[in-house]
mmCIF file of C-alpha atoms and ligand atoms in Angstrom:
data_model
loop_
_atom_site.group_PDB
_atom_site.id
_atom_site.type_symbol
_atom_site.label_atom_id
_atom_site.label_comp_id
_atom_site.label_asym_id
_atom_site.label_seq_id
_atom_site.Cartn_x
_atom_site.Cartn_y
_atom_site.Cartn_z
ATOM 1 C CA UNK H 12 34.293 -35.484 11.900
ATOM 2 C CA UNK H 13 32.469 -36.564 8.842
ATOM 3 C CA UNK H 14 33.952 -39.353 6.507
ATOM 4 C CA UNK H 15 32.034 -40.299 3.137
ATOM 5 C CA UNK H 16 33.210 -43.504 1.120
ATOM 6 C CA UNK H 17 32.167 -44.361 -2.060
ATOM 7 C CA UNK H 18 28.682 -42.339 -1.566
ATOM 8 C CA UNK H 19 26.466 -43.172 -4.510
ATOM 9 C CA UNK H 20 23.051 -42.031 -4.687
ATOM 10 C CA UNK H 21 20.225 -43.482 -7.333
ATOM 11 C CA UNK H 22 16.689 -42.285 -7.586
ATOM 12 C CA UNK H 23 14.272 -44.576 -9.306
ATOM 13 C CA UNK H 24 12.126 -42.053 -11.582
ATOM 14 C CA UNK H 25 9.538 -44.726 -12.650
ATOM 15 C CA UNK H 26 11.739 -46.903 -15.950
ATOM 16 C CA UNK H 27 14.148 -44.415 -15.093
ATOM 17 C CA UNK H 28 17.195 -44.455 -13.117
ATOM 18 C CA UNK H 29 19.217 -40.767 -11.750
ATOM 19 C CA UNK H 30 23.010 -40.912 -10.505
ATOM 20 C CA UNK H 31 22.768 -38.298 -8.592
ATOM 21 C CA UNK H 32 26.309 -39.028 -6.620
ATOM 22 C CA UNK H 33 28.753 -41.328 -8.428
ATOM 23 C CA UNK H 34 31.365 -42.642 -5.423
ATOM 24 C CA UNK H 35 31.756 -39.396 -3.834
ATOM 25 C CA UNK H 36 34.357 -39.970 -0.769
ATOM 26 C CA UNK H 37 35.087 -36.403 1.365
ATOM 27 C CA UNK H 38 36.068 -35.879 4.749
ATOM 28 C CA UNK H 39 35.178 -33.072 6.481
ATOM 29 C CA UNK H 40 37.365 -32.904 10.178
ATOM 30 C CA UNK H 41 36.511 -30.722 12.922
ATOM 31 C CA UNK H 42 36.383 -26.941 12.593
ATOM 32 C CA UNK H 43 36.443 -27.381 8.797
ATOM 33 C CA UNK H 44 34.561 -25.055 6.612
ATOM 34 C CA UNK H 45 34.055 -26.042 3.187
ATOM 35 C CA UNK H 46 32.526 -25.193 0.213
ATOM 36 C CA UNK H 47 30.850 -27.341 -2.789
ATOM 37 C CA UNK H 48 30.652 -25.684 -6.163
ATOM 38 C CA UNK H 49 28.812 -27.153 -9.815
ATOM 39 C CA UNK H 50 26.740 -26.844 -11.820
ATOM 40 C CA UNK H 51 22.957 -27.039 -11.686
ATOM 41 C CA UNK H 52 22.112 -30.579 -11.299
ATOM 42 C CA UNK H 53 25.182 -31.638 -10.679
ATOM 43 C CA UNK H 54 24.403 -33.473 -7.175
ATOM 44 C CA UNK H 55 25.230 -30.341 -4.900
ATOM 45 C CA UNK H 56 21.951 -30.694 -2.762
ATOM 46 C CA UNK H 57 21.904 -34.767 -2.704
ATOM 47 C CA UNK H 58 25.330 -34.524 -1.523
ATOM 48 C CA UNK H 59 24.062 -32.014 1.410
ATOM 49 C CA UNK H 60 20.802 -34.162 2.300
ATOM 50 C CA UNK H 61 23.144 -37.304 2.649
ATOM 51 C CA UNK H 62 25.301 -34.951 4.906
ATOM 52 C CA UNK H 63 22.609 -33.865 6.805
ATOM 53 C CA UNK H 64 21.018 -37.526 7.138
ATOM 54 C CA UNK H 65 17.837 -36.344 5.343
ATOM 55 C CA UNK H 66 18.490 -38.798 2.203
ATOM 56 C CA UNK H 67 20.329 -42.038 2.674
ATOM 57 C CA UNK H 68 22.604 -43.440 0.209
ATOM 58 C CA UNK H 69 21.948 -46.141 -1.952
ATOM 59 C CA UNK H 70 25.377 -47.493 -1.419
ATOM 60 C CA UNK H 71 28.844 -46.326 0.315
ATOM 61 C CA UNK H 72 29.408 -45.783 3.897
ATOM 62 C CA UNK H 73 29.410 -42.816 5.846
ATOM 63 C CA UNK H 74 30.426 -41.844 9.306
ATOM 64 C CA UNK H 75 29.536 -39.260 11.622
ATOM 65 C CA UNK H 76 31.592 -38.988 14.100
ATOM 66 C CA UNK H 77 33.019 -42.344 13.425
ATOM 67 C CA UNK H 78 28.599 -43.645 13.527
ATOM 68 C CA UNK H 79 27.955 -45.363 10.705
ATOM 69 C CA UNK H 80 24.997 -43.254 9.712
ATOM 70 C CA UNK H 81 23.401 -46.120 7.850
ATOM 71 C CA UNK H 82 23.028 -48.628 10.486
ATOM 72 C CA UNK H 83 21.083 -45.963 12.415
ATOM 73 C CA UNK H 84 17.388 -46.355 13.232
ATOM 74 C CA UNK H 85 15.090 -43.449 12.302
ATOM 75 C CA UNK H 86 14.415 -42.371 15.708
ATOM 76 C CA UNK H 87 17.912 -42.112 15.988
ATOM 77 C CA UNK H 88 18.812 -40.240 12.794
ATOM 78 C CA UNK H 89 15.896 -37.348 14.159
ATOM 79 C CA UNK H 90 18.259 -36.965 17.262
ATOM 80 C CA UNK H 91 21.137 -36.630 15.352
ATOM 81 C CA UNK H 92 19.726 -34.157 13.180
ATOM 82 C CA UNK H 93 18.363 -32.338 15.978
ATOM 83 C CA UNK H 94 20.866 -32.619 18.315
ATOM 84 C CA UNK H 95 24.312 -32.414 15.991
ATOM 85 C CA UNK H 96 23.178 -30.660 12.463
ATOM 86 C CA UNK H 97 22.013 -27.317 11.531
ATOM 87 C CA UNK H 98 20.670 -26.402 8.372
ATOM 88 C CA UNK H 99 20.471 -23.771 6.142
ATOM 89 C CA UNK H 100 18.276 -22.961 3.238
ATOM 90 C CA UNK H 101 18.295 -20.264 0.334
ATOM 91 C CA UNK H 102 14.647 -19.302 0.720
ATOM 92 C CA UNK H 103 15.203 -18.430 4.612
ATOM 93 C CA UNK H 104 11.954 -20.607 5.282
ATOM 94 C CA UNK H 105 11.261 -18.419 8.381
ATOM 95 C CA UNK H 106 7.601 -18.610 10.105
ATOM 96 C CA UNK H 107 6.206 -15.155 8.667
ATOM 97 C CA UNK H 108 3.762 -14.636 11.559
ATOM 98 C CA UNK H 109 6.510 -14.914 14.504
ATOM 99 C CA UNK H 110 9.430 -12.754 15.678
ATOM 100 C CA UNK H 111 12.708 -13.419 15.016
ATOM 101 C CA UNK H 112 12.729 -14.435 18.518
ATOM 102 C CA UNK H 113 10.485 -17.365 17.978
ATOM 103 C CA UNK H 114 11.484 -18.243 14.718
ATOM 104 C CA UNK H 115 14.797 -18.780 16.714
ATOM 105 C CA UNK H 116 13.102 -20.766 19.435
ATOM 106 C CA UNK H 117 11.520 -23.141 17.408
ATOM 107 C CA UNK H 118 13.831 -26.147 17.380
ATOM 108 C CA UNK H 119 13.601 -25.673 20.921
ATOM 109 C CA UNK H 120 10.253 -26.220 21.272
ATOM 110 C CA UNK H 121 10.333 -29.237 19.555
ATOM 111 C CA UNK H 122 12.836 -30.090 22.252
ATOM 112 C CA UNK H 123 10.620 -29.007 25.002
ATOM 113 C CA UNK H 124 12.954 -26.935 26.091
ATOM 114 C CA UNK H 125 11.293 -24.356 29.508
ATOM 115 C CA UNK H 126 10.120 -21.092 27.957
ATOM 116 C CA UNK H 127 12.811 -19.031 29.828
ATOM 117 C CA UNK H 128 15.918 -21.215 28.953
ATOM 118 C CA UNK H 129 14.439 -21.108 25.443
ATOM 119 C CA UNK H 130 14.534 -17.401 25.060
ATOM 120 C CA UNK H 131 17.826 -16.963 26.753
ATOM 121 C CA UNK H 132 19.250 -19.483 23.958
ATOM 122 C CA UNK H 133 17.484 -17.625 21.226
ATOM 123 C CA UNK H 134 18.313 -14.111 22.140
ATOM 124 C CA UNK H 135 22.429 -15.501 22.316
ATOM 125 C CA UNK H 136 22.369 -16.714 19.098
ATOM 126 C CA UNK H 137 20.648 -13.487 17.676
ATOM 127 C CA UNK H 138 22.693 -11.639 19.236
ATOM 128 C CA UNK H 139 25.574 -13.974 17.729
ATOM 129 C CA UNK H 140 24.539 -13.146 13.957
ATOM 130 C CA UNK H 141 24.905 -9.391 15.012
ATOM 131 C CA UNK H 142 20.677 -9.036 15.425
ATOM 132 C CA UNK H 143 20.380 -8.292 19.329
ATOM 133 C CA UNK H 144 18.873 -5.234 18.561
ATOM 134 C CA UNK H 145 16.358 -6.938 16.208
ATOM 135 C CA UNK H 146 14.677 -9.663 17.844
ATOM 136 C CA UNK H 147 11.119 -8.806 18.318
ATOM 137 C CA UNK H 148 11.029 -7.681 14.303
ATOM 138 C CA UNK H 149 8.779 -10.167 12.215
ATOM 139 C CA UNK H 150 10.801 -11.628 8.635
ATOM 140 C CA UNK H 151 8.797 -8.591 6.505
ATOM 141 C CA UNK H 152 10.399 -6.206 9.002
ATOM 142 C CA UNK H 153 13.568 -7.202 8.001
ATOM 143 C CA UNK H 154 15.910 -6.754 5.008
ATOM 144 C CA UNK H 155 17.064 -10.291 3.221
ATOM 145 C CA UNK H 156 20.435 -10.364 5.020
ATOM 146 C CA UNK H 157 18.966 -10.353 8.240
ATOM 147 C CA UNK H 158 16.469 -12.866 7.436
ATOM 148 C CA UNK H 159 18.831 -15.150 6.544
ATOM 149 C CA UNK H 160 21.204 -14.756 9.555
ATOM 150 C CA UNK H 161 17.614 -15.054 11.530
ATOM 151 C CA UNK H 162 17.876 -18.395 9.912
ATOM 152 C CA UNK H 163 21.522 -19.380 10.849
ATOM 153 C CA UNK H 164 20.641 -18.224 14.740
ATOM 154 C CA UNK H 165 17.815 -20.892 14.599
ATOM 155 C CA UNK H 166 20.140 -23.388 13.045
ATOM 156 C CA UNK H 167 22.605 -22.253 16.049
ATOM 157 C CA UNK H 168 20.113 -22.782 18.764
ATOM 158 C CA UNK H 169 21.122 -26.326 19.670
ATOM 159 C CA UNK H 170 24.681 -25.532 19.379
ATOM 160 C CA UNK H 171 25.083 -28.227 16.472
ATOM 161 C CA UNK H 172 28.009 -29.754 15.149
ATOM 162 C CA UNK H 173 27.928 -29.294 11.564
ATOM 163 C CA UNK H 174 25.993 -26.781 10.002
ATOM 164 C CA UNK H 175 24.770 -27.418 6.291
ATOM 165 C CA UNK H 176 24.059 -24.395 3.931
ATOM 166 C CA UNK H 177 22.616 -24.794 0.686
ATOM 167 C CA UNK H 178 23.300 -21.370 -1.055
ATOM 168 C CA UNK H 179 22.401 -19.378 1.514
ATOM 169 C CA UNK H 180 23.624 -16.515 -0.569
ATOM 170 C CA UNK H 181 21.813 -17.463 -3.841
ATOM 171 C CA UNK H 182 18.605 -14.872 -2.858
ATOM 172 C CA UNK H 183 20.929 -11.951 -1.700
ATOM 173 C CA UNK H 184 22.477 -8.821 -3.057
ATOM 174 C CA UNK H 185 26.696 -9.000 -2.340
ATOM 175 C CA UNK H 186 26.745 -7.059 0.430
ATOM 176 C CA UNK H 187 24.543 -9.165 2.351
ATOM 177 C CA UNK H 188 25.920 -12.331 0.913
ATOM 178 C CA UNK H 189 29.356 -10.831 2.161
ATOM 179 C CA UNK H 190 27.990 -10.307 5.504
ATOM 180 C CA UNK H 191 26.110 -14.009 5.787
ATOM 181 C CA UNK H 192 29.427 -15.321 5.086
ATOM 182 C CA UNK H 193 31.345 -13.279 7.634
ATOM 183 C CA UNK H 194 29.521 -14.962 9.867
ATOM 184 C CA UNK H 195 29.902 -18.331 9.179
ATOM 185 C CA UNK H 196 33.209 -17.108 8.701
ATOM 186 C CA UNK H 197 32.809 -16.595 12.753
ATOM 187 C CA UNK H 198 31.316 -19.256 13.631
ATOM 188 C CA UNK H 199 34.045 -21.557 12.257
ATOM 189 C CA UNK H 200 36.858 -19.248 14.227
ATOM 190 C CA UNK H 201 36.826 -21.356 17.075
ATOM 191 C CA UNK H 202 36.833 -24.701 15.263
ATOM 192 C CA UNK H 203 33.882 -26.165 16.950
ATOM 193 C CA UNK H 204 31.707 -26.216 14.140
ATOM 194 C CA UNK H 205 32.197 -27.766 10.660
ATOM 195 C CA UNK H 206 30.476 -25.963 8.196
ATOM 196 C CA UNK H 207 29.585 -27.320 4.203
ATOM 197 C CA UNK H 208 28.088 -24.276 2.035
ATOM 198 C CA UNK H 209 27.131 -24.905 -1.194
ATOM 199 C CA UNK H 210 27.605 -21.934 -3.318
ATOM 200 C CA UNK H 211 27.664 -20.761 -6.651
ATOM 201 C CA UNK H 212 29.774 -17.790 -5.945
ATOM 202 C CA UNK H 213 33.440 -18.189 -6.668
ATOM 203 C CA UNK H 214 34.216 -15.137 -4.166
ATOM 204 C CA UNK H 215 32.886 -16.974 -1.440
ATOM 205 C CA UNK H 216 34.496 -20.225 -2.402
ATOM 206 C CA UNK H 217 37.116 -18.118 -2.306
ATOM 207 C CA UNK H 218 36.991 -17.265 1.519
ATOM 208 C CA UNK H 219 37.041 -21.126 2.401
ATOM 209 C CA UNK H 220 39.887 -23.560 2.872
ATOM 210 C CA UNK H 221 38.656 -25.995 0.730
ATOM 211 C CA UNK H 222 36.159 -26.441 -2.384
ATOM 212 C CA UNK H 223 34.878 -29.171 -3.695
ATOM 213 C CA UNK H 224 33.519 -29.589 -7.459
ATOM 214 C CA UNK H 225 30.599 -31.526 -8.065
ATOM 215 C CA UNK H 226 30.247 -32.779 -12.151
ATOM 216 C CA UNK H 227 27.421 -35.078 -12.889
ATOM 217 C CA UNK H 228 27.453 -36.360 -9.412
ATOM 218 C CA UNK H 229 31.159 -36.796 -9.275
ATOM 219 C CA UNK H 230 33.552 -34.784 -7.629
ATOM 220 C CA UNK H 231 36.217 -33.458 -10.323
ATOM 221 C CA UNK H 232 39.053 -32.193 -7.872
ATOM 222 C CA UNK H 233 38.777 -31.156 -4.339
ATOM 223 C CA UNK H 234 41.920 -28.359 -4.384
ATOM 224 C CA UNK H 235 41.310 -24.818 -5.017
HETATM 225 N N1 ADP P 17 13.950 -36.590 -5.064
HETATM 226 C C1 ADP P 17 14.451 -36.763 -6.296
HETATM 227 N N2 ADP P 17 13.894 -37.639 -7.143
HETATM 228 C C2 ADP P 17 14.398 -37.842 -8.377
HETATM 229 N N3 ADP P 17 15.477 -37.205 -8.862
HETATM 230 C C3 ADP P 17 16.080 -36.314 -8.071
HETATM 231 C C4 ADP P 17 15.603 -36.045 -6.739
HETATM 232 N N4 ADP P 17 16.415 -35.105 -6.182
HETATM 233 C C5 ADP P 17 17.341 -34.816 -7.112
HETATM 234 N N5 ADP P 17 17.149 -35.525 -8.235
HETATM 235 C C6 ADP P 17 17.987 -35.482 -9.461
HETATM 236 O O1 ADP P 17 19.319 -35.706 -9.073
HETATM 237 C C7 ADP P 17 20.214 -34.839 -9.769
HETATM 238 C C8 ADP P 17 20.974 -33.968 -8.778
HETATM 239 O O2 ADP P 17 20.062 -33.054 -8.178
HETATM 240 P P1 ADP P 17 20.497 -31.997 -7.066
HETATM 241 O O3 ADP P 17 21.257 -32.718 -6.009
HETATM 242 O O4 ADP P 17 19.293 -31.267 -6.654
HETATM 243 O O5 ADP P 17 21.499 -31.057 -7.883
HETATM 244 P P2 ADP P 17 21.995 -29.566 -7.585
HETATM 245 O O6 ADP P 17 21.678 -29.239 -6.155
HETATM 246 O O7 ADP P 17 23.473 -29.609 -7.864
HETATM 247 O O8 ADP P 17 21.297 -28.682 -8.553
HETATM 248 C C9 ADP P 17 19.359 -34.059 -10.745
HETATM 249 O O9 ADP P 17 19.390 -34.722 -11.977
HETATM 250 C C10 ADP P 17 17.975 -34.116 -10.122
HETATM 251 O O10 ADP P 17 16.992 -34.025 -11.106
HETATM 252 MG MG1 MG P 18 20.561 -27.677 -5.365
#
């Protein structure tokens, strides 16, 4: 479960200071799949990198499965990352000179993971995301849909927690973007996973529980 309290965020721009988050408090509980919606600017990817423990706040408090993620040491916010959070990116950022295989592998690498028990993982998750039949193709030999769910596999492969997508449908015609969110739409079915997808497309706000609206770095309402 994640709990956020009073998350404010504040970058120093040399005389100048950027709210990015104003007191933003959201819980996301297990199996949840939500959605945040606003406006360019608004605080949207801030709000994810806090999430995913890539930005700390300046001030508020925020839990991970009841951790206070600030009192963490940086060694120990890289396992958490690695070990709990997934994350997804618009641009795919796929290795253009490996297969969707290895692209898949990677984290695993990083993990030392044995080569065999690497591709085993790999292939599953492919073969999650509806690309079994695809896994040796490099990212040119495949269409933007099925780069992007190349990318959700690899953010799969260490079976995370919570996986973090920021507009992963933002570079993709609506049929794909239909079919990225079906599956995240699957992956959520058995409530293991929390997902937060931030999205600029009300129709696939629309397929989530909950949305929340970012304004100027504060949230506006959080019911749909
Ligand atoms: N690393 C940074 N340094 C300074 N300002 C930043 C940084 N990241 C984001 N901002 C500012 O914080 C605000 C929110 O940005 P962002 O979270 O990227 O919004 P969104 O994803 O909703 O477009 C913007 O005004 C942006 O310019
Ligand atoms: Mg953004």
């Amino acid at each position: 479960m994640i709990e956020m309290t009073n998350i404010s965020k504040v970058y120093q721009m040399g005389e100048k200071k950027v709210e990015a988050l104003r007191e933003v408090s959201m819980k996301i509980e297990p199996g949840e799949f939500i959605a945040i919606m606003g406006p360019s600017g608004s605080g949207k990817s801030t709000l994810l990198a806090i999430m995913g423990c890539l930005e700390i706040p300046t001030s508020g408090r925020y839990l991970f499965d009841k951790k206070e993620v600030s009192n963490l040491t940086d060694d120990e916010l890289s396992l958490l990352r690695n070990e709990k959070i997934g994350f997804v990116f618009q641009a795919f950022h796929l290795l253009p000179r490996f297969s969707a295989l290895e692209n898949v592998e990677l984290p695993l690498i990083y993990k030392k993971v044995a080569k065999d028990e690497r591709e085993e993982r790999a292939r599953r998750c492919l073969e999650q995301v509806g690309l079994g039949d695809r896994i040796e193709h490099a990212p040119s030999e495949l269409s933007g849909g099925e780069q992007q769910r190349v990318a959700i596999a690899r953010a799969l492969v260490n079976s995370p927690r919570l996986i973090l997508a920021d507009e992963p449908t933002g570079n993709l015609d609506s049929t794909s973007a239909q079919e990225v969110m079906d599956i995240l739409s699957l992956l959520n079915q058995d409530k293991k996973i929390m997902i937060a997808v931030v999205t600029h497309n009300p129709l696939i706000a629309e397929r989530v529980k909950k949305v929340y609206h970012l304004k100027d770095g504060q949230l506006v309402n959080e019911a749909k």
